[in-house]
Short mmCIF file of C-alpha atoms in Angstrom, two decimals:
data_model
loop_
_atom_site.label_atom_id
_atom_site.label_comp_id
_atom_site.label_asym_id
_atom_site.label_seq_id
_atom_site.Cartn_x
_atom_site.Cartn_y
_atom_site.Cartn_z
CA UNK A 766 0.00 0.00 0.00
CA UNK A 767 3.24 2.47 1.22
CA UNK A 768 3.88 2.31 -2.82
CA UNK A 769 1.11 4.13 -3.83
CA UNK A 770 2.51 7.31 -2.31
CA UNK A 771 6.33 6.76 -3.26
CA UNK A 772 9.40 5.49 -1.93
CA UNK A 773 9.73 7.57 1.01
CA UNK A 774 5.51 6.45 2.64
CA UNK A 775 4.97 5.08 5.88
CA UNK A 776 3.47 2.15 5.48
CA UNK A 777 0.05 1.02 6.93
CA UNK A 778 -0.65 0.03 10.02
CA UNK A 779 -3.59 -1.47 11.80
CA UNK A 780 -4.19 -0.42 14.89
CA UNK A 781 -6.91 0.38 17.55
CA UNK A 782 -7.17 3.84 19.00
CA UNK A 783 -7.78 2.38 22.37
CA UNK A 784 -4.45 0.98 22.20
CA UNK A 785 -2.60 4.55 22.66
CA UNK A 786 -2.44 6.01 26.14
CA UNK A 787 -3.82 9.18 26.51
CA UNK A 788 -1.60 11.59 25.34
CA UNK A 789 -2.13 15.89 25.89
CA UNK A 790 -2.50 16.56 22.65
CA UNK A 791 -1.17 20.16 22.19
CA UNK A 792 0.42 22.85 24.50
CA UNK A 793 -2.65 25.52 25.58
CA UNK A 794 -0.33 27.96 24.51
CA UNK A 795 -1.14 26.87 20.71
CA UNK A 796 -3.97 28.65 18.66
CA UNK A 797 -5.69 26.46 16.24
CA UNK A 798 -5.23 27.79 12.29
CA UNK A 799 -8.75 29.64 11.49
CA UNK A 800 -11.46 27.75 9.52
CA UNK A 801 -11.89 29.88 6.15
CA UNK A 802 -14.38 27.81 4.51
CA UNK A 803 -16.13 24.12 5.09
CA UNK A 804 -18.29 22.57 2.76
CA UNK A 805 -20.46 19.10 3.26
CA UNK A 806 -21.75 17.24 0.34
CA UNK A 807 -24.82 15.61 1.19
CA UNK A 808 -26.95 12.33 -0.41
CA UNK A 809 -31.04 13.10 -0.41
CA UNK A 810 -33.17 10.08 -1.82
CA UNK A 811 -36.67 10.90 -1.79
CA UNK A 812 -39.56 8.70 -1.11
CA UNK A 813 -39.78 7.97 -5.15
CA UNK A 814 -36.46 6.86 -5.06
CA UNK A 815 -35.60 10.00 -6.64
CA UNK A 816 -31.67 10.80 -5.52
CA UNK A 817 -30.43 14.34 -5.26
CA UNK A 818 -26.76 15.85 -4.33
CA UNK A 819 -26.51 19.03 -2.26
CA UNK A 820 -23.54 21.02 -1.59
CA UNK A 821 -23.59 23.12 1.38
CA UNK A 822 -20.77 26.00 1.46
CA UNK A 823 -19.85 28.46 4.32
CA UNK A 824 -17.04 30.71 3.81
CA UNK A 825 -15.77 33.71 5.34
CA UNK A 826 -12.91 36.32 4.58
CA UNK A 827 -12.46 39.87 5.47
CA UNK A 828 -14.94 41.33 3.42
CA UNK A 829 -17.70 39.00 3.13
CA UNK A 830 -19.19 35.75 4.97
CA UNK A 831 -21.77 33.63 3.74
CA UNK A 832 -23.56 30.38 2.53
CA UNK A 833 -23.91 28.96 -0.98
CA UNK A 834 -25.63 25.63 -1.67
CA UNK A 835 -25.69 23.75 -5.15
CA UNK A 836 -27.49 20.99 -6.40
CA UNK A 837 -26.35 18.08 -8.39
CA UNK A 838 -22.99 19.65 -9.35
CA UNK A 839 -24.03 22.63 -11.32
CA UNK A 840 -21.49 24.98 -12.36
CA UNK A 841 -22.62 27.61 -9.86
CA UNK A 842 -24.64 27.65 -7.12
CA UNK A 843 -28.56 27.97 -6.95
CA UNK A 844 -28.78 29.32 -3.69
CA UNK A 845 -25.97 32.22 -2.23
CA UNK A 846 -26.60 33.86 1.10
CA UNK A 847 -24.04 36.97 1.59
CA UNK A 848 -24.75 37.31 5.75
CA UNK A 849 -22.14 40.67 5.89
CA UNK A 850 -23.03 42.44 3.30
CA UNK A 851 -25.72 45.65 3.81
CA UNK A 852 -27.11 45.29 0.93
CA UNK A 853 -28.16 41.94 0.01
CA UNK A 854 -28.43 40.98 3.68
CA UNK A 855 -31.31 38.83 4.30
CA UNK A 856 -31.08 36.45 7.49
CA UNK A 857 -34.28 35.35 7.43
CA UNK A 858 -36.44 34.34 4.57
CA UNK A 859 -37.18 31.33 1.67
CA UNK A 860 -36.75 31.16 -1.54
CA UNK A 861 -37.68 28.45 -4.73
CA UNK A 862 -34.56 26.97 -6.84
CA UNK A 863 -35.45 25.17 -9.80
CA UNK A 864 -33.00 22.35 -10.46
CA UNK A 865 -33.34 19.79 -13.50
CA UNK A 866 -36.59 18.40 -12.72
CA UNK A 867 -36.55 18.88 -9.21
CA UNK A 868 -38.41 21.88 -7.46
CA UNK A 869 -36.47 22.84 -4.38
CA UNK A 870 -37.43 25.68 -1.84
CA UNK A 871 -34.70 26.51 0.80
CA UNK A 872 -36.00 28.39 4.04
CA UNK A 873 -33.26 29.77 5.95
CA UNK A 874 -32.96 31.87 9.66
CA UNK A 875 -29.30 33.25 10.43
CA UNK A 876 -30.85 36.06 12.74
CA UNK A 877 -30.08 34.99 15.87
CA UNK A 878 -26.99 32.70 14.89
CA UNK A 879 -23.47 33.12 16.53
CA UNK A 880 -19.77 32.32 15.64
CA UNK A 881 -16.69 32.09 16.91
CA UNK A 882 -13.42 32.22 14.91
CA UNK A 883 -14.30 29.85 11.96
CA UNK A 884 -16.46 30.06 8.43
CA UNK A 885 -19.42 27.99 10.26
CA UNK A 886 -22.05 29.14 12.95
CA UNK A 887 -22.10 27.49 16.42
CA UNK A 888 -25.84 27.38 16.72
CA UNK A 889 -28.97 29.57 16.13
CA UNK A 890 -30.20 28.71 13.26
CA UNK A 891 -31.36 26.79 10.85
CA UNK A 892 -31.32 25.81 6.87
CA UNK A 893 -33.95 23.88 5.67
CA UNK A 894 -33.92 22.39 1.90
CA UNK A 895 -37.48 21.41 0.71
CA UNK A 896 -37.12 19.08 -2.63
CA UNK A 897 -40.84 17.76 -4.24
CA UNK A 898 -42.26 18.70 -0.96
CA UNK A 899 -40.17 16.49 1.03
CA UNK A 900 -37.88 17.84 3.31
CA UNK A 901 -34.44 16.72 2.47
CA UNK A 902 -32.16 18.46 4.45
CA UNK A 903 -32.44 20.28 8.00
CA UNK A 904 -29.15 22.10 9.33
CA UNK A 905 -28.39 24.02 12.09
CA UNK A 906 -29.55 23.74 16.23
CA UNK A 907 -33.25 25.07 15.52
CA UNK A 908 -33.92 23.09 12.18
CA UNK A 909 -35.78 20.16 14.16
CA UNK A 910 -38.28 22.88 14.93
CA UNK A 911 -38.87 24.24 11.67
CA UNK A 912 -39.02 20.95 9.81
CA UNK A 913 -41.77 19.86 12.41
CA UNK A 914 -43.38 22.75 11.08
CA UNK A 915 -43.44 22.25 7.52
CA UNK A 916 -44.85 18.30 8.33
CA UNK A 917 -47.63 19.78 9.89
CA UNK A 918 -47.64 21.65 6.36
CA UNK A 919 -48.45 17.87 5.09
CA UNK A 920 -44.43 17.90 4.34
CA UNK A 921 -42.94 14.19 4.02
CA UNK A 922 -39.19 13.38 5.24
CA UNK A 923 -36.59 12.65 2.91
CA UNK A 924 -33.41 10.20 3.71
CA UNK A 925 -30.24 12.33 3.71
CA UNK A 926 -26.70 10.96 4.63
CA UNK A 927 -23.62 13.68 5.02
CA UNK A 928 -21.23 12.21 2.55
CA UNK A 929 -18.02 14.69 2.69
CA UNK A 930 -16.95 17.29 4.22
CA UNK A 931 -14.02 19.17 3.04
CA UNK A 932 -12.65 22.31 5.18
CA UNK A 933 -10.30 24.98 4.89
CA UNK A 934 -7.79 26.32 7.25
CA UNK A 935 -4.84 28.72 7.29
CA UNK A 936 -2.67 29.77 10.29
CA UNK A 937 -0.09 27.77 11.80
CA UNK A 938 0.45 24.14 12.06
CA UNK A 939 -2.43 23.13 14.04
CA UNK A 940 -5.78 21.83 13.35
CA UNK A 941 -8.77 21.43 15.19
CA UNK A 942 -12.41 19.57 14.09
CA UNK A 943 -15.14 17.29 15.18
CA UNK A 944 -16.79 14.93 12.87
CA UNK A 945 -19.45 12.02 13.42
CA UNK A 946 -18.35 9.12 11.16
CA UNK A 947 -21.64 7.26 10.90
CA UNK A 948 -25.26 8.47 11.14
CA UNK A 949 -26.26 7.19 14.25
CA UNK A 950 -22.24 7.51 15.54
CA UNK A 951 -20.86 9.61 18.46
CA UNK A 952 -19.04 13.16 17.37
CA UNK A 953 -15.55 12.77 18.07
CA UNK A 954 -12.86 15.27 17.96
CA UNK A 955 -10.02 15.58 15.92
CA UNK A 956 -6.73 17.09 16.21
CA UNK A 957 -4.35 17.46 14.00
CA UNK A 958 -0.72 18.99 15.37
CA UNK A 959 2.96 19.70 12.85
CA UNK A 960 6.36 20.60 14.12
CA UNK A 961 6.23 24.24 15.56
CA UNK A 962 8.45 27.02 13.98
CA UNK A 963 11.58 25.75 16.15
CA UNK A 964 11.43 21.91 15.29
CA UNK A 965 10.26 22.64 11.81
CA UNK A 966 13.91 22.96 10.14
CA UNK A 967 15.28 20.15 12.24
CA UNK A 968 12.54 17.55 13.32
CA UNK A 969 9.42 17.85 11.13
CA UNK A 970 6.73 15.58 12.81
CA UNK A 971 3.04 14.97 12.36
CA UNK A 972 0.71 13.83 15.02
CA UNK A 973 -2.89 13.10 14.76
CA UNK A 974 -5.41 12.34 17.82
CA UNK A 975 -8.89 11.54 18.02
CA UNK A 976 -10.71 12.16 21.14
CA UNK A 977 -7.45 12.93 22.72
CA UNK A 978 -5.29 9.66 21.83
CA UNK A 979 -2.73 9.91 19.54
CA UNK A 980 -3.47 7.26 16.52
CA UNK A 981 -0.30 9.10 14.40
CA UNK A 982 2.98 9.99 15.00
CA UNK A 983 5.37 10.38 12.13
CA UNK A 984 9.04 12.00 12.38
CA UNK A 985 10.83 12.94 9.66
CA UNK A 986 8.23 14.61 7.93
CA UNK A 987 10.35 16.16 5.02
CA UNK A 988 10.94 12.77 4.25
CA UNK A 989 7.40 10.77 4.83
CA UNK A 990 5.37 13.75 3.46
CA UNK A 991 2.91 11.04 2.20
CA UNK A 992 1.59 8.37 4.27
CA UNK A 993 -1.57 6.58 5.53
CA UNK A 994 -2.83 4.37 8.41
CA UNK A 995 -5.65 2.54 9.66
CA UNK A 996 -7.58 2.74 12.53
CA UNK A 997 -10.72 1.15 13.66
CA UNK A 998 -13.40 3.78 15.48
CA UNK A 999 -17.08 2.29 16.58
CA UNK A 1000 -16.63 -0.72 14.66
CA UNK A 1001 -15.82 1.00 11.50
CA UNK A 1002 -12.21 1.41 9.60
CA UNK A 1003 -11.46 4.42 8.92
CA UNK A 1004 -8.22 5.43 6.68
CA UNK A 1005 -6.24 8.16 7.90
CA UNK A 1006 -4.23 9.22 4.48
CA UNK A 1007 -1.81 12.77 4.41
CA UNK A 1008 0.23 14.79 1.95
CA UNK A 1009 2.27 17.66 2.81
CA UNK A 1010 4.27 17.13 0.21
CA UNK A 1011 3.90 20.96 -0.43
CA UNK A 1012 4.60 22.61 2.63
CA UNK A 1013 8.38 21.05 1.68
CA UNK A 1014 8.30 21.74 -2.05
CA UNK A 1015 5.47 24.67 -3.08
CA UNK A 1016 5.68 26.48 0.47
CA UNK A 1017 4.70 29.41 -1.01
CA UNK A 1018 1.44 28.39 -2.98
CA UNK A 1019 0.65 24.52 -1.69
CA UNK A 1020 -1.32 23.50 1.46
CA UNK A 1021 -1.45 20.25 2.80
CA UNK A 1022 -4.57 17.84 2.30
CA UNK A 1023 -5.43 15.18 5.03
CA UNK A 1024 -8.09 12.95 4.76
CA UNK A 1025 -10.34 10.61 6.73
CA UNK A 1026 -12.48 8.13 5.34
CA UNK A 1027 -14.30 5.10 6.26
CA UNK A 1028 -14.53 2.02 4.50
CA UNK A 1029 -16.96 -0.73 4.36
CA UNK A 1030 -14.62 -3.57 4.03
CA UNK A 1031 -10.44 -4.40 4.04
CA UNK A 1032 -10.19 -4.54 0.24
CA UNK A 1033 -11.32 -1.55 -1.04
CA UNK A 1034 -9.27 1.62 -0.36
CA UNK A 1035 -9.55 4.81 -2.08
CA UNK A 1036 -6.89 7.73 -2.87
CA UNK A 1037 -6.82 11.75 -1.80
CA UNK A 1038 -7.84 12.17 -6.01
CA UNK A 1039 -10.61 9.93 -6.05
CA UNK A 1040 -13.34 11.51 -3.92
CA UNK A 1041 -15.70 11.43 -6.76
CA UNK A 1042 -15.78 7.66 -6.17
CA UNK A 1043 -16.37 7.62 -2.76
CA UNK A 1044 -20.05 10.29 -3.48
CA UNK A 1045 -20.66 7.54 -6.41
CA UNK A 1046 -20.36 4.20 -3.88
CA UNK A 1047 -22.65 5.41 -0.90
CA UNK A 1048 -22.34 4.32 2.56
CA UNK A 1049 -19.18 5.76 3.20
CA UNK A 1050 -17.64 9.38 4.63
CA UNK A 1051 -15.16 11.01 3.59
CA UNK A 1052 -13.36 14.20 5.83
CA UNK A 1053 -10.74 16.30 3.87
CA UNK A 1054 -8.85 19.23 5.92
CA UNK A 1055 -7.30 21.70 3.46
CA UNK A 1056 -4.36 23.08 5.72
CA UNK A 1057 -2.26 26.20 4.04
CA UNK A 1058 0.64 27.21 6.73
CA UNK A 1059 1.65 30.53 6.99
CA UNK A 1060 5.21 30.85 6.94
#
């Protein structure tokens, strides 16, 4: 497996996560790089059997923070929220997309929602994607409240499964997330921690934990800047693939990609490049982390 990433890969291991002691993951001196943007791919197969894909963007920068979702990878999205700017600010509201032959209405309320650092709110609000009068997709802390409203509309419930999620950082060389693996699974939370500025030159190292224990540790980064590993979380194995091979090579323009993605059996593993497979297969979850490091 080590050759598909070149002669210098770390080769995989199988391991348990309960088999690490647990570790203290980072110094609480050490900020966490800033979430710029996160967007989560989502499966919706309606009672008819019907399937739709939905593509839920936040993003923020210094000028502008908002939400875009498209359907059925169109070549721009059919729905764009901009929640800073003063004059197409609307936090509240609903609106109908038309989308091949599917009618979709999209209710949203950001009014009362609140942030902290990242692209992504915290809680207050809620998204709610209507497609052929099912609802397909409810987002956010309050959207339990408004779907139960549209059912007593007459409103049916669509399945929906979160496929990928793919988010983008900047800042230094440490990374901070939660993700839930499986439907009905627990939220864990993952960290991902590089060399700091003084070990970078010297003693590159990566180290990954979930839920506090470390499941990664690689040293001699510069040299292993491609790698993967298994793990095995609630009964599920989950690959745990990286490339940094830019933060080496293309400092200036190249981020780092690491990826985490269950699988439903030993014999099947997928690549960083083939993420189109894994929203073809169903069943399984992929989580990408987009890391630039400032230098």
């Amino acid at each position: 497996m080590a050759s598909c990433f070149g002669e210098y890969a770390v080769s995989v291991v199988d391991t348990s996560c309960a088999s690490y002691a647990n570790n203290g993951c980072v110094s609480p001196n050490m900020t966490p790089s800033v979430q710029n943007a996160v967007t989560s791919v989502y499966r919706i197969t309606l009672s008819t059997a019907k399937e739709l894909r939905a593509e839920v963007s936040w993003n923020k920068c210094q000028m502008n923070q908002g939400l875009s979702i498209t359907f059925n990878d169109a070549a721009a999205p059919s729905f764009k929220l901009n929640t800073n700017s003063r004059l197409f600010r609307k936090l509240k509201g609903s609106r109908l997309v038309e989308s091949n032959s599917f009618k979709i209405e999209v209710f949203w309320d950001l009014s009362l929602s609140r942030y902290q650092s990242g692209a992504e709110p915290l809680d207050g609000y809620y998204v709610l994607v209507v497609v052929d009068s099912e609802v397909g997709l409810v987002l956010g802390d309050l959207g339990a409240e408004a779907a139960e409203r549209k059912l007593k509309e007459g409103k049916k419930i669509a399945k929906s499964s979160l496929a990928v999620r793919r988010e983008y950082c900047s800042g230094n060389t440490l990374y901070s997330t939660k993700a839930r693996f499986c439907d009905d699974g627990s939220e864990h939370e993952i960290t991902i921690r590089c060399s700091g500025e003084e070990e970078w030159v010297k003693h590159p190292f990566l180290s990954i934990y979930i839920d506090k224990k470390m499941v990664i540790r690689v040293k001699r980064l510069n040299w292993n800047f491609r790698g993967n590993q298994t793990v095995f979380l609630e009964g599920l194995v989950v690959d745990l693939l990286w490339d940094v091979h830019d933060w080496f090579f293309n400092p200036f323009s190249g981020s780092a990609v690491f990826m985490f993605r269950t699988r439903s059996g030993m014999g099947s593993r997928l690549w960083l490049e083939e993420e189109e497979a894994v929203l073809q297969q169903g069943g399984d979850f992929s989580l990408l982390v987009y890391a630039c490091r400032s230098l």
